[in-house]
């Protein structure tokens, strides 16, 4: 017995049943095959984009780490190259004598060190009064020493109140120690 004769459908009705069957099959294919596939494809694309961003950040951090590691090695070499009895306070005082600003030192305050991983920061706050620009430049030239790893962290320069040709200087100098 034939399926068509059993249902006794007209040609027009068979067309609707066939179209409905095709529509149901297409909906099932879209709902259970195509839409999940496209959804997973979007998820994978988003995941790839997120992983690429993470990778870029890791590469950036890696290069920054390598630069810091090189800098740390340079710092350790500079520290090792200094005399064993090196102190920032005595170094600054010696350079003040060489440049002729020692009589102009109002005060020098060593600060407590801040511990880092393998080295500590040592700072000295210093105030100079009634120094000329030439004296200051010479002193700064002597003080900023890459060989001894000494630098200026902060500096404030003002003209003296009584004599405009003289300066009052407040500075904080820094070095690293083991």
PDB file of C-alpha atoms in Angstrom:
ATOM      1  CA  UNK A   1       0.000   0.000   0.000  1.00  0.00           C
ATOM      2  CA  UNK A   2       1.292   3.347  -1.011  1.00  0.00           C
ATOM      3  CA  UNK A   3       1.658   6.166   1.478  1.00  0.00           C
ATOM      4  CA  UNK A   4      -0.097   8.633  -0.822  1.00  0.00           C
ATOM      5  CA  UNK A   5      -3.116   6.458  -1.342  1.00  0.00           C
ATOM      6  CA  UNK A   6      -3.473   5.709   2.344  1.00  0.00           C
ATOM      7  CA  UNK A   7      -3.731   9.397   3.279  1.00  0.00           C
ATOM      8  CA  UNK A   8      -5.814  10.257   0.232  1.00  0.00           C
ATOM      9  CA  UNK A   9      -4.451  13.772  -0.097  1.00  0.00           C
ATOM     10  CA  UNK A  10      -5.041  16.027  -3.010  1.00  0.00           C
ATOM     11  CA  UNK A  11      -2.161  17.401  -4.985  1.00  0.00           C
ATOM     12  CA  UNK A  12      -2.545  20.758  -3.307  1.00  0.00           C
ATOM     13  CA  UNK A  13      -2.541  19.186   0.182  1.00  0.00           C
ATOM     14  CA  UNK A  14       0.477  17.033  -0.647  1.00  0.00           C
ATOM     15  CA  UNK A  15       2.311  20.208  -1.630  1.00  0.00           C
ATOM     16  CA  UNK A  16       1.538  21.798   1.756  1.00  0.00           C
ATOM     17  CA  UNK A  17       2.558  18.660   3.652  1.00  0.00           C
ATOM     18  CA  UNK A  18       5.811  18.453   1.683  1.00  0.00           C
ATOM     19  CA  UNK A  19       6.534  22.130   2.213  1.00  0.00           C
ATOM     20  CA  UNK A  20       5.751  21.779   5.942  1.00  0.00           C
ATOM     21  CA  UNK A  21       8.016  18.738   6.229  1.00  0.00           C
ATOM     22  CA  UNK A  22      10.863  20.592   4.482  1.00  0.00           C
ATOM     23  CA  UNK A  23      10.253  23.594   6.761  1.00  0.00           C
ATOM     24  CA  UNK A  24      10.361  21.415   9.911  1.00  0.00           C
ATOM     25  CA  UNK A  25      13.562  19.718   8.699  1.00  0.00           C
ATOM     26  CA  UNK A  26      15.146  23.128   7.965  1.00  0.00           C
ATOM     27  CA  UNK A  27      14.128  24.451  11.388  1.00  0.00           C
ATOM     28  CA  UNK A  28      15.634  21.373  13.049  1.00  0.00           C
ATOM     29  CA  UNK A  29      18.850  21.785  11.032  1.00  0.00           C
ATOM     30  CA  UNK A  30      19.080  25.500  11.860  1.00  0.00           C
ATOM     31  CA  UNK A  31      18.140  25.047  15.529  1.00  0.00           C
ATOM     32  CA  UNK A  32      20.304  22.048  16.356  1.00  0.00           C
ATOM     33  CA  UNK A  33      23.169  22.288  13.849  1.00  0.00           C
ATOM     34  CA  UNK A  34      23.730  25.709  12.290  1.00  0.00           C
ATOM     35  CA  UNK A  35      22.925  28.064  15.219  1.00  0.00           C
ATOM     36  CA  UNK A  36      25.043  26.132  17.759  1.00  0.00           C
ATOM     37  CA  UNK A  37      27.893  25.990  15.237  1.00  0.00           C
ATOM     38  CA  UNK A  38      27.749  29.751  14.625  1.00  0.00           C
ATOM     39  CA  UNK A  39      27.480  30.440  18.373  1.00  0.00           C
ATOM     40  CA  UNK A  40      30.546  28.323  19.104  1.00  0.00           C
ATOM     41  CA  UNK A  41      32.389  30.005  16.249  1.00  0.00           C
ATOM     42  CA  UNK A  42      31.721  33.425  17.840  1.00  0.00           C
ATOM     43  CA  UNK A  43      32.846  32.128  21.236  1.00  0.00           C
ATOM     44  CA  UNK A  44      36.074  30.811  19.724  1.00  0.00           C
ATOM     45  CA  UNK A  45      36.721  34.128  17.963  1.00  0.00           C
ATOM     46  CA  UNK A  46      36.174  36.043  21.220  1.00  0.00           C
ATOM     47  CA  UNK A  47      38.397  33.601  23.071  1.00  0.00           C
ATOM     48  CA  UNK A  48      41.140  33.952  20.455  1.00  0.00           C
ATOM     49  CA  UNK A  49      40.923  37.750  20.640  1.00  0.00           C
ATOM     50  CA  UNK A  50      41.139  37.650  24.456  1.00  0.00           C
ATOM     51  CA  UNK A  51      44.117  35.282  24.319  1.00  0.00           C
ATOM     52  CA  UNK A  52      45.850  37.533  21.763  1.00  0.00           C
ATOM     53  CA  UNK A  53      45.395  40.516  24.094  1.00  0.00           C
ATOM     54  CA  UNK A  54      46.775  38.482  26.988  1.00  0.00           C
ATOM     55  CA  UNK A  55      49.731  37.407  24.860  1.00  0.00           C
ATOM     56  CA  UNK A  56      50.464  41.018  23.851  1.00  0.00           C
ATOM     57  CA  UNK A  57      50.351  42.045  27.505  1.00  0.00           C
ATOM     58  CA  UNK A  58      52.663  39.178  28.461  1.00  0.00           C
ATOM     59  CA  UNK A  59      55.130  40.152  25.743  1.00  0.00           C
ATOM     60  CA  UNK A  60      55.057  43.748  26.944  1.00  0.00           C
ATOM     61  CA  UNK A  61      55.555  42.704  30.563  1.00  0.00           C
ATOM     62  CA  UNK A  62      58.338  40.338  29.542  1.00  0.00           C
ATOM     63  CA  UNK A  63      60.259  43.083  27.768  1.00  0.00           C
ATOM     64  CA  UNK A  64      59.712  45.417  30.731  1.00  0.00           C
ATOM     65  CA  UNK A  65      60.951  42.681  33.083  1.00  0.00           C
ATOM     66  CA  UNK A  66      64.056  42.107  30.961  1.00  0.00           C
ATOM     67  CA  UNK A  67      64.812  45.856  30.971  1.00  0.00           C
ATOM     68  CA  UNK A  68      64.395  45.998  34.743  1.00  0.00           C
ATOM     69  CA  UNK A  69      66.563  42.918  35.144  1.00  0.00           C
ATOM     70  CA  UNK A  70      69.311  44.522  33.021  1.00  0.00           C
ATOM     71  CA  UNK A  71      68.987  47.713  35.065  1.00  0.00           C
ATOM     72  CA  UNK A  72      69.248  45.678  38.265  1.00  0.00           C
ATOM     73  CA  UNK A  73      72.440  44.039  36.996  1.00  0.00           C
ATOM     74  CA  UNK A  74      73.831  47.495  36.149  1.00  0.00           C
ATOM     75  CA  UNK A  75      72.940  48.735  39.628  1.00  0.00           C
ATOM     76  CA  UNK A  76      74.641  45.742  41.229  1.00  0.00           C
ATOM     77  CA  UNK A  77      77.774  46.302  39.104  1.00  0.00           C
ATOM     78  CA  UNK A  78      77.876  49.984  40.083  1.00  0.00           C
ATOM     79  CA  UNK A  79      77.409  49.117  43.752  1.00  0.00           C
ATOM     80  CA  UNK A  80      80.165  46.508  43.557  1.00  0.00           C
ATOM     81  CA  UNK A  81      82.488  49.036  41.856  1.00  0.00           C
ATOM     82  CA  UNK A  82      82.253  51.554  44.710  1.00  0.00           C
ATOM     83  CA  UNK A  83      84.625  51.536  47.656  1.00  0.00           C
ATOM     84  CA  UNK A  84      83.475  49.316  50.507  1.00  0.00           C
ATOM     85  CA  UNK A  85      83.155  52.224  52.945  1.00  0.00           C
ATOM     86  CA  UNK A  86      81.029  54.365  50.592  1.00  0.00           C
ATOM     87  CA  UNK A  87      78.252  56.391  52.213  1.00  0.00           C
ATOM     88  CA  UNK A  88      76.111  58.966  50.470  1.00  0.00           C
ATOM     89  CA  UNK A  89      76.528  61.500  53.266  1.00  0.00           C
ATOM     90  CA  UNK A  90      80.344  61.449  53.163  1.00  0.00           C
ATOM     91  CA  UNK A  91      80.360  61.455  49.348  1.00  0.00           C
ATOM     92  CA  UNK A  92      78.169  64.576  49.234  1.00  0.00           C
ATOM     93  CA  UNK A  93      80.261  66.293  51.887  1.00  0.00           C
ATOM     94  CA  UNK A  94      83.482  65.512  49.973  1.00  0.00           C
ATOM     95  CA  UNK A  95      82.042  66.862  46.707  1.00  0.00           C
ATOM     96  CA  UNK A  96      80.830  70.004  48.534  1.00  0.00           C
ATOM     97  CA  UNK A  97      84.416  70.596  49.642  1.00  0.00           C
ATOM     98  CA  UNK A  98      85.727  70.079  46.094  1.00  0.00           C
ATOM     99  CA  UNK A  99      83.211  72.507  44.585  1.00  0.00           C
ATOM    100  CA  UNK A 100      83.550  75.123  47.333  1.00  0.00           C
ATOM    101  CA  UNK A 101      79.959  75.036  48.596  1.00  0.00           C
ATOM    102  CA  UNK A 102      80.731  73.360  51.925  1.00  0.00           C
ATOM    103  CA  UNK A 103      80.437  76.645  53.888  1.00  0.00           C
ATOM    104  CA  UNK A 104      77.011  77.212  52.270  1.00  0.00           C
ATOM    105  CA  UNK A 105      75.492  73.964  53.571  1.00  0.00           C
ATOM    106  CA  UNK A 106      72.663  74.838  55.931  1.00  0.00           C
ATOM    107  CA  UNK A 107      71.889  71.197  56.788  1.00  0.00           C
ATOM    108  CA  UNK A 108      72.199  67.614  55.561  1.00  0.00           C
ATOM    109  CA  UNK A 109      69.647  65.032  56.717  1.00  0.00           C
ATOM    110  CA  UNK A 110      70.163  61.381  55.862  1.00  0.00           C
ATOM    111  CA  UNK A 111      66.888  59.492  55.478  1.00  0.00           C
ATOM    112  CA  UNK A 112      66.031  55.958  56.385  1.00  0.00           C
ATOM    113  CA  UNK A 113      66.525  53.437  53.652  1.00  0.00           C
ATOM    114  CA  UNK A 114      63.658  51.781  51.817  1.00  0.00           C
ATOM    115  CA  UNK A 115      64.297  48.063  51.403  1.00  0.00           C
ATOM    116  CA  UNK A 116      64.029  46.620  47.901  1.00  0.00           C
ATOM    117  CA  UNK A 117      64.655  43.038  46.792  1.00  0.00           C
ATOM    118  CA  UNK A 118      68.451  43.064  46.654  1.00  0.00           C
ATOM    119  CA  UNK A 119      69.317  46.660  47.505  1.00  0.00           C
ATOM    120  CA  UNK A 120      68.090  49.641  49.541  1.00  0.00           C
ATOM    121  CA  UNK A 121      67.683  53.327  48.770  1.00  0.00           C
ATOM    122  CA  UNK A 122      69.704  55.790  50.782  1.00  0.00           C
ATOM    123  CA  UNK A 123      68.692  59.458  50.582  1.00  0.00           C
ATOM    124  CA  UNK A 124      70.088  62.690  51.941  1.00  0.00           C
ATOM    125  CA  UNK A 125      68.132  65.934  52.035  1.00  0.00           C
ATOM    126  CA  UNK A 126      70.432  68.923  51.723  1.00  0.00           C
ATOM    127  CA  UNK A 127      69.909  72.670  51.876  1.00  0.00           C
ATOM    128  CA  UNK A 128      72.411  75.118  50.394  1.00  0.00           C
ATOM    129  CA  UNK A 129      72.105  78.858  50.997  1.00  0.00           C
ATOM    130  CA  UNK A 130      73.741  81.788  49.205  1.00  0.00           C
ATOM    131  CA  UNK A 131      75.369  79.813  46.388  1.00  0.00           C
ATOM    132  CA  UNK A 132      75.977  81.183  42.908  1.00  0.00           C
ATOM    133  CA  UNK A 133      74.655  79.465  39.837  1.00  0.00           C
ATOM    134  CA  UNK A 134      78.215  78.506  38.833  1.00  0.00           C
ATOM    135  CA  UNK A 135      78.873  76.904  42.235  1.00  0.00           C
ATOM    136  CA  UNK A 136      75.595  74.996  42.041  1.00  0.00           C
ATOM    137  CA  UNK A 137      76.284  73.733  38.532  1.00  0.00           C
ATOM    138  CA  UNK A 138      79.780  72.582  39.514  1.00  0.00           C
ATOM    139  CA  UNK A 139      78.445  70.840  42.622  1.00  0.00           C
ATOM    140  CA  UNK A 140      75.674  69.100  40.678  1.00  0.00           C
ATOM    141  CA  UNK A 141      78.208  68.007  38.069  1.00  0.00           C
ATOM    142  CA  UNK A 142      80.368  66.425  40.788  1.00  0.00           C
ATOM    143  CA  UNK A 143      77.431  64.919  42.668  1.00  0.00           C
ATOM    144  CA  UNK A 144      75.535  63.267  39.827  1.00  0.00           C
ATOM    145  CA  UNK A 145      77.819  60.335  39.414  1.00  0.00           C
ATOM    146  CA  UNK A 146      76.776  57.290  37.414  1.00  0.00           C
ATOM    147  CA  UNK A 147      79.950  55.532  38.590  1.00  0.00           C
ATOM    148  CA  UNK A 148      78.869  55.875  42.211  1.00  0.00           C
ATOM    149  CA  UNK A 149      75.187  55.531  41.373  1.00  0.00           C
ATOM    150  CA  UNK A 150      74.262  58.893  42.891  1.00  0.00           C
ATOM    151  CA  UNK A 151      71.460  61.019  41.464  1.00  0.00           C
ATOM    152  CA  UNK A 152      69.096  63.831  42.301  1.00  0.00           C
ATOM    153  CA  UNK A 153      65.610  62.741  43.259  1.00  0.00           C
ATOM    154  CA  UNK A 154      64.167  66.229  43.850  1.00  0.00           C
ATOM    155  CA  UNK A 155      65.495  69.754  43.638  1.00  0.00           C
ATOM    156  CA  UNK A 156      64.035  73.159  44.442  1.00  0.00           C
ATOM    157  CA  UNK A 157      65.948  76.330  43.525  1.00  0.00           C
ATOM    158  CA  UNK A 158      64.942  79.835  44.651  1.00  0.00           C
ATOM    159  CA  UNK A 159      66.614  83.213  44.539  1.00  0.00           C
ATOM    160  CA  UNK A 160      67.854  84.430  47.896  1.00  0.00           C
ATOM    161  CA  UNK A 161      65.684  87.144  49.406  1.00  0.00           C
ATOM    162  CA  UNK A 162      68.453  89.628  50.137  1.00  0.00           C
ATOM    163  CA  UNK A 163      70.684  89.061  47.102  1.00  0.00           C
ATOM    164  CA  UNK A 164      69.164  88.016  43.756  1.00  0.00           C
ATOM    165  CA  UNK A 165      72.565  86.768  42.463  1.00  0.00           C
ATOM    166  CA  UNK A 166      72.572  84.034  45.119  1.00  0.00           C
ATOM    167  CA  UNK A 167      70.388  80.955  45.262  1.00  0.00           C
ATOM    168  CA  UNK A 168      68.832  78.834  47.985  1.00  0.00           C
ATOM    169  CA  UNK A 169      68.727  75.187  46.979  1.00  0.00           C
ATOM    170  CA  UNK A 170      66.840  72.327  48.615  1.00  0.00           C
ATOM    171  CA  UNK A 171      67.557  68.927  47.118  1.00  0.00           C
ATOM    172  CA  UNK A 172      67.140  65.274  47.843  1.00  0.00           C
ATOM    173  CA  UNK A 173      69.915  63.017  46.590  1.00  0.00           C
ATOM    174  CA  UNK A 174      69.643  59.254  46.258  1.00  0.00           C
ATOM    175  CA  UNK A 175      71.841  56.215  45.881  1.00  0.00           C
ATOM    176  CA  UNK A 176      71.434  52.462  46.224  1.00  0.00           C
ATOM    177  CA  UNK A 177      73.223  50.311  48.755  1.00  0.00           C
ATOM    178  CA  UNK A 178      73.359  46.583  49.448  1.00  0.00           C
TER     179      UNK A 178
END
